[in-house]
Structure formats: structure tokens, C-alpha cells
Amino acid sequence: MSRPAALQTPTKTWRPLWWAYPAWVVTVLVCFGGYALYAILDSTHSGQIGPYLSPFYSPPWFKGFPISGAFYVAWIPLGFRLSCYYYRKAYYRSFAWQPPSCAVSDRPGGYEGETRFPFVFNNFHRYFLYLSIVVVGFLWFDAISSFIYHGKFYLGVGSVIMLVNVILLSGYTFGCHALRNLVGGGVNCFSCSLADRCRHNGWKFVSFLNGRHPTWAWFSMFSVGIADIYIRLLIHGVFADPHIGG
Ligand code: FES
């Protein structure tokens, strides 16, 4: 008589692809980091063409300065991402293998977190948040300005890319864990006054965005790269921007 299926000895042990996540993170972050470095150090142009300004170069206050204008600005969003709680998890696991995956043990030495150089700088995340909110404000200005050229309405592929980019960046920035703590932390009563109720609504909104923080993180990173590549190709005359109006 054959044994019930549940009691049969498995012939093959199933193992989850625990290495897939670290491999994905390493590949994407190395590619993006390399591209960002190239974009920041490329001083052959100002990142600006027609109504468009690359997100790496905003605000455009540093034209004519030594090195690229992006060099003086891009450290803010890059520092914000590097110190982000989600990205920390991603790169601690993927680059440092501490641990490489949930059920896979740590490398010897253990987790030291933010206690030593250079990771101690991750404790400045909230300050990068404050600066990044200002940068996102400039990016909203750039995105809205990209719909106006020579005083007339302009709708190009680049305008849409810039708008999508700033929406994704806003979702990422305003879903930050540090902002959630700032808006909703240290309150004993969310309904005791009008100010408390406002904070509660703000906290619910940040929490809503925060629930998809990894998704915002990846998509906004891709959109920054796509916006910069698109504008860079226009600057180098690879193709013309399809548009109406202007
Ligand atoms: Fe990710 Fe603050 S925790 S941006």
C-alpha cells in the first residue's frame, strides 16, 4: 500500500532563491551609482535645454562654476537615498551580507549598524530629508515650467517625463520613515485639538505613502535616471523632442 503523499520522503529539497534579491540590488545600485557619478562629473553642459532641466542639475544656480552644476546639488538626493532606512536594509544585505537574506545567517562579525564610520553618517538622514524636501520643491517648479516655453503652452515627451519623475520623487520623499515620525511622533492624543487632528491626517497620509516605500524608492530612482538620459540625449542632438504647442 502506498503512503499518503504528505508522508512520502521528498526527492528534492526546495530552496528559495535567497540570492536573487541581493543580486538584483547590487546590479541596480552599481549601475545607477556609476551613471550618477558620470552625470555629476560631466561638465560639458548645464543639464538644460529648451524648457527642460535635468533633475541632477536643479536648482540651476551653479552654471559657470568649476566642475558640473550637478556636483553642487546631487549630494543632497544621493545622501538622502544612501541614508534611507529602506536602502540601508537593501545594501546591508546585498553588499555587506549582514544578513544576505532572512533565513540565511550573518557573516562573522555581526551587525554593527550605524555605530562606525562610514555608516555613522546614516544618523543624519533626517537632515537630508529637510534638504531633499527643498530640492523636490525645485523639481516641482521645473516640471511645471517645462509646460511653458517662450511664454506659450508646451507639451513634450520631456514634460511628461519630468512630471512623472517629480510625482514619484514626492511619493518617495513624503513617505520617508523619518517624516512619519516627525509628523506623528511624540503625540499622546490625536483628537484633542485642531492641530492634533491635522497632524493625525498628515500622519495618515505619510503612512499611506510609507506603506509602499520600497516601490517609490525604486521607481523614483529609475525615473531620475530616465529623465536625465532623455534630456542628455536632447542636448547632444540625438533626436528632437516630440511635442505640441510652444
Ligand atoms: Fe527612506 Fe527616509 S526612510 S527616505
Coordinates of C-alpha atoms and ligand atoms in Angstrom, one line a residue:
M1 CA 0.0 0.0 0.0
S2 CA 1.5 3.4 -0.9
R3 CA 2.0 6.0 1.8
P4 CA -0.1 9.2 1.8
A5 CA 1.6 12.0 -0.2
A6 CA 2.3 14.1 2.8
L7 CA 4.3 11.3 4.5
Q8 CA 6.5 10.5 1.4
T9 CA 10.1 11.5 1.6
P10 CA 10.7 14.4 -0.7
T11 CA 13.0 13.6 -3.5
K12 CA 14.2 17.1 -4.0
T13 CA 14.8 19.9 -1.4
W14 CA 13.2 23.2 -2.5
R15 CA 15.3 26.2 -1.6
P16 CA 14.2 29.8 -2.1
L17 CA 16.3 31.9 -4.5
W18 CA 17.6 33.8 -1.5
W19 CA 20.5 35.3 -3.6
A20 CA 18.1 36.8 -6.2
Y21 CA 17.3 39.9 -4.1
P22 CA 20.9 40.8 -3.2
A23 CA 22.0 40.2 -6.8
W24 CA 19.2 42.5 -8.1
V25 CA 20.1 45.2 -5.6
V26 CA 23.9 45.0 -6.3
T27 CA 23.3 45.1 -10.0
V28 CA 20.9 48.0 -10.0
L29 CA 22.7 50.1 -7.4
V30 CA 26.1 49.7 -9.1
C31 CA 24.6 50.7 -12.5
F32 CA 22.7 53.7 -11.1
G33 CA 25.7 54.7 -8.9
G34 CA 28.1 54.6 -11.9
Y35 CA 25.7 56.5 -14.1
A36 CA 25.0 59.2 -11.3
L37 CA 28.8 59.6 -10.9
Y38 CA 29.2 60.1 -14.6
A39 CA 26.3 62.6 -14.7
I40 CA 27.6 64.6 -11.8
L41 CA 31.1 64.9 -13.2
D42 CA 30.1 65.6 -16.8
S43 CA 30.8 69.3 -17.1
T44 CA 30.2 69.5 -20.9
H45 CA 26.8 71.1 -20.5
S46 CA 24.4 72.7 -17.9
G47 CA 21.8 70.0 -18.0
Q48 CA 19.4 72.4 -19.6
I49 CA 17.7 72.5 -23.0
G50 CA 14.5 74.3 -24.1
P51 CA 12.1 74.2 -21.2
Y52 CA 13.8 71.2 -19.6
L53 CA 16.3 70.9 -16.8
S54 CA 17.8 67.6 -15.7
P55 CA 16.9 66.6 -12.1
F56 CA 20.6 66.2 -11.3
Y57 CA 21.1 69.9 -12.1
S58 CA 18.2 71.5 -10.2
P59 CA 18.3 74.3 -8.9
P60 CA 20.4 75.7 -11.8
W61 CA 22.4 78.1 -9.7
F62 CA 25.8 76.8 -10.4
K63 CA 26.3 77.4 -14.1
G64 CA 29.9 78.5 -14.9
F65 CA 31.2 77.1 -11.6
P66 CA 34.2 74.7 -11.8
I67 CA 33.0 71.1 -12.3
S68 CA 29.5 70.3 -13.3
G69 CA 26.5 72.2 -11.8
A70 CA 25.2 68.8 -10.6
F71 CA 28.2 68.4 -8.4
Y72 CA 26.9 71.1 -6.0
V73 CA 23.4 69.7 -5.8
A74 CA 23.3 66.0 -6.3
W75 CA 24.9 65.2 -3.0
I76 CA 21.6 66.0 -1.3
P77 CA 19.4 63.4 -3.0
L78 CA 22.2 60.9 -3.1
G79 CA 22.9 61.3 0.6
F80 CA 19.1 61.1 1.2
R81 CA 19.0 57.7 -0.6
L82 CA 22.2 56.4 0.9
S83 CA 20.9 57.0 4.4
C84 CA 17.3 55.9 3.7
Y85 CA 16.1 53.2 6.0
Y86 CA 14.9 51.0 3.2
Y87 CA 18.1 51.4 1.1
R88 CA 20.1 50.6 4.2
K89 CA 18.4 47.3 4.5
A90 CA 18.9 46.7 0.8
Y91 CA 22.6 47.4 0.8
Y92 CA 23.5 45.9 4.2
R93 CA 22.0 42.7 2.9
S94 CA 23.4 42.8 -0.6
F95 CA 26.8 44.4 -0.3
A96 CA 27.8 43.5 3.3
W97 CA 25.8 40.3 3.6
Q98 CA 24.6 41.2 7.1
P99 CA 22.5 39.1 6.7
P100 CA 22.2 38.3 2.9
S101 CA 18.6 37.1 3.4
C102 CA 16.0 36.5 6.1
A103 CA 16.8 32.8 6.7
V104 CA 20.5 33.0 5.8
S105 CA 22.9 33.6 8.6
D106 CA 25.1 36.7 9.0
R107 CA 28.7 36.9 8.0
P108 CA 31.0 36.6 11.0
G109 CA 31.5 39.9 12.8
G110 CA 27.8 40.7 13.3
Y111 CA 25.7 43.7 12.6
E112 CA 27.3 47.0 13.8
G113 CA 24.7 49.2 12.2
E114 CA 25.3 52.9 12.4
T115 CA 28.0 52.9 15.1
R116 CA 31.1 53.2 13.0
F117 CA 32.5 55.1 10.0
P118 CA 31.1 55.5 7.4
F119 CA 27.7 54.2 8.4
V120 CA 27.5 56.5 11.4
F121 CA 26.6 59.2 8.8
N122 CA 23.3 57.4 8.3
N123 CA 22.2 59.1 11.5
F124 CA 21.9 62.3 9.5
H125 CA 19.1 61.0 7.5
R126 CA 16.5 63.5 8.8
Y127 CA 18.7 66.4 7.8
F128 CA 19.0 65.0 4.3
L129 CA 15.2 64.8 4.4
Y130 CA 14.8 68.5 5.2
L131 CA 17.2 69.4 2.3
S132 CA 15.5 66.9 -0.1
I133 CA 12.1 68.5 0.6
V134 CA 13.5 71.8 -0.7
V135 CA 15.0 70.0 -3.7
V136 CA 11.7 68.4 -4.5
G137 CA 10.1 71.8 -4.4
F138 CA 12.5 73.0 -7.1
L139 CA 11.8 69.9 -9.1
W140 CA 8.0 70.7 -9.0
F141 CA 8.8 74.2 -10.2
D142 CA 11.0 72.7 -13.1
A143 CA 8.3 70.2 -14.0
I144 CA 5.5 72.8 -14.2
S145 CA 7.8 75.2 -16.0
S146 CA 8.5 72.5 -18.6
F147 CA 4.9 73.0 -19.9
I148 CA 5.6 76.6 -20.8
Y149 CA 8.2 77.6 -23.4
H150 CA 8.6 81.2 -24.8
G151 CA 5.5 82.2 -22.9
K152 CA 3.3 79.6 -24.6
F153 CA 1.9 76.2 -23.6
Y154 CA 4.2 73.4 -24.5
L155 CA 3.6 69.7 -24.1
G156 CA 6.5 67.5 -24.9
V157 CA 7.5 63.9 -24.0
G158 CA 10.1 65.5 -21.8
S159 CA 7.4 67.5 -19.9
V160 CA 5.6 64.3 -19.1
I161 CA 8.8 62.5 -18.0
M162 CA 9.6 65.4 -15.7
L163 CA 6.1 65.4 -14.2
V164 CA 6.1 61.7 -13.6
N165 CA 9.5 61.9 -12.1
V166 CA 8.6 64.6 -9.6
I167 CA 5.4 62.7 -8.6
L168 CA 7.5 59.5 -8.0
L169 CA 10.1 61.5 -6.1
S170 CA 7.4 63.1 -3.9
G171 CA 5.9 59.7 -3.1
Y172 CA 9.3 58.6 -2.0
T173 CA 10.3 61.7 -0.1
F174 CA 6.9 62.2 1.7
G175 CA 6.7 58.6 2.6
C176 CA 10.0 58.7 4.5
H177 CA 10.1 57.0 7.9
A178 CA 11.7 60.0 9.5
L179 CA 9.0 62.3 8.2
R180 CA 6.3 59.9 9.5
N181 CA 8.0 60.1 12.9
L182 CA 8.2 63.9 12.6
V183 CA 4.6 64.3 11.7
G184 CA 3.0 61.8 14.0
G185 CA 5.6 61.1 16.7
G186 CA 5.5 62.5 20.3
V187 CA 1.7 63.0 20.4
N188 CA -0.4 61.5 23.1
C189 CA -3.8 62.5 21.7
F190 CA -4.6 62.8 18.0
S191 CA -8.1 64.2 18.6
C192 CA -7.6 66.8 21.4
S193 CA -7.3 69.9 19.3
L194 CA -7.5 71.0 15.7
A195 CA -3.7 71.0 15.4
D196 CA -3.6 67.4 16.7
R197 CA -6.3 66.3 14.2
C198 CA -4.3 68.0 11.4
R199 CA -1.2 66.1 12.5
H200 CA -3.3 62.9 12.5
N201 CA -4.4 63.5 8.9
G202 CA -0.8 64.3 7.9
W203 CA 0.4 61.1 9.7
K204 CA -2.2 59.0 7.8
F205 CA -1.1 60.5 4.5
V206 CA 2.6 59.9 5.2
S207 CA 1.8 56.4 6.4
F208 CA -0.1 55.6 3.2
L209 CA 2.9 56.6 1.2
N210 CA 5.2 54.9 3.6
G211 CA 3.5 51.5 3.1
R212 CA 4.9 51.4 -0.4
H213 CA 8.2 53.0 0.4
P214 CA 10.4 50.4 -1.4
T215 CA 8.3 50.7 -4.5
W216 CA 8.6 54.5 -4.5
A217 CA 12.3 54.2 -3.9
W218 CA 13.0 52.0 -6.9
F219 CA 10.6 53.7 -9.3
S220 CA 11.8 57.2 -8.4
M221 CA 15.4 56.2 -8.9
F222 CA 14.6 54.8 -12.3
S223 CA 12.6 58.0 -13.2
V224 CA 15.5 60.3 -12.2
G225 CA 17.8 58.2 -14.5
I226 CA 15.3 58.2 -17.4
A227 CA 14.7 62.0 -17.1
D228 CA 18.4 62.8 -17.1
I229 CA 19.1 60.4 -20.0
Y230 CA 16.3 61.8 -22.0
I231 CA 17.4 65.4 -21.5
R232 CA 21.0 64.5 -22.1
L233 CA 20.1 62.9 -25.5
L234 CA 18.2 66.1 -26.5
I235 CA 21.3 68.2 -25.5
H236 CA 23.5 66.0 -27.7
G237 CA 21.1 66.3 -30.6
V238 CA 20.4 62.5 -30.8
F239 CA 16.7 63.3 -31.5
A240 CA 14.2 66.1 -31.3
D241 CA 11.6 66.3 -28.5
P242 CA 8.2 65.3 -29.9
H243 CA 5.8 68.0 -28.7
I244 CA 2.7 70.1 -29.3
G245 CA 2.5 73.8 -28.7
G246 CA 5.4 76.1 -27.9
Ligands
FES1 FE1 13.6 56.1 3.0 FE2 13.6 58.3 4.7 S1 13.4 56.2 5.2 S2 13.7 58.2 2.5

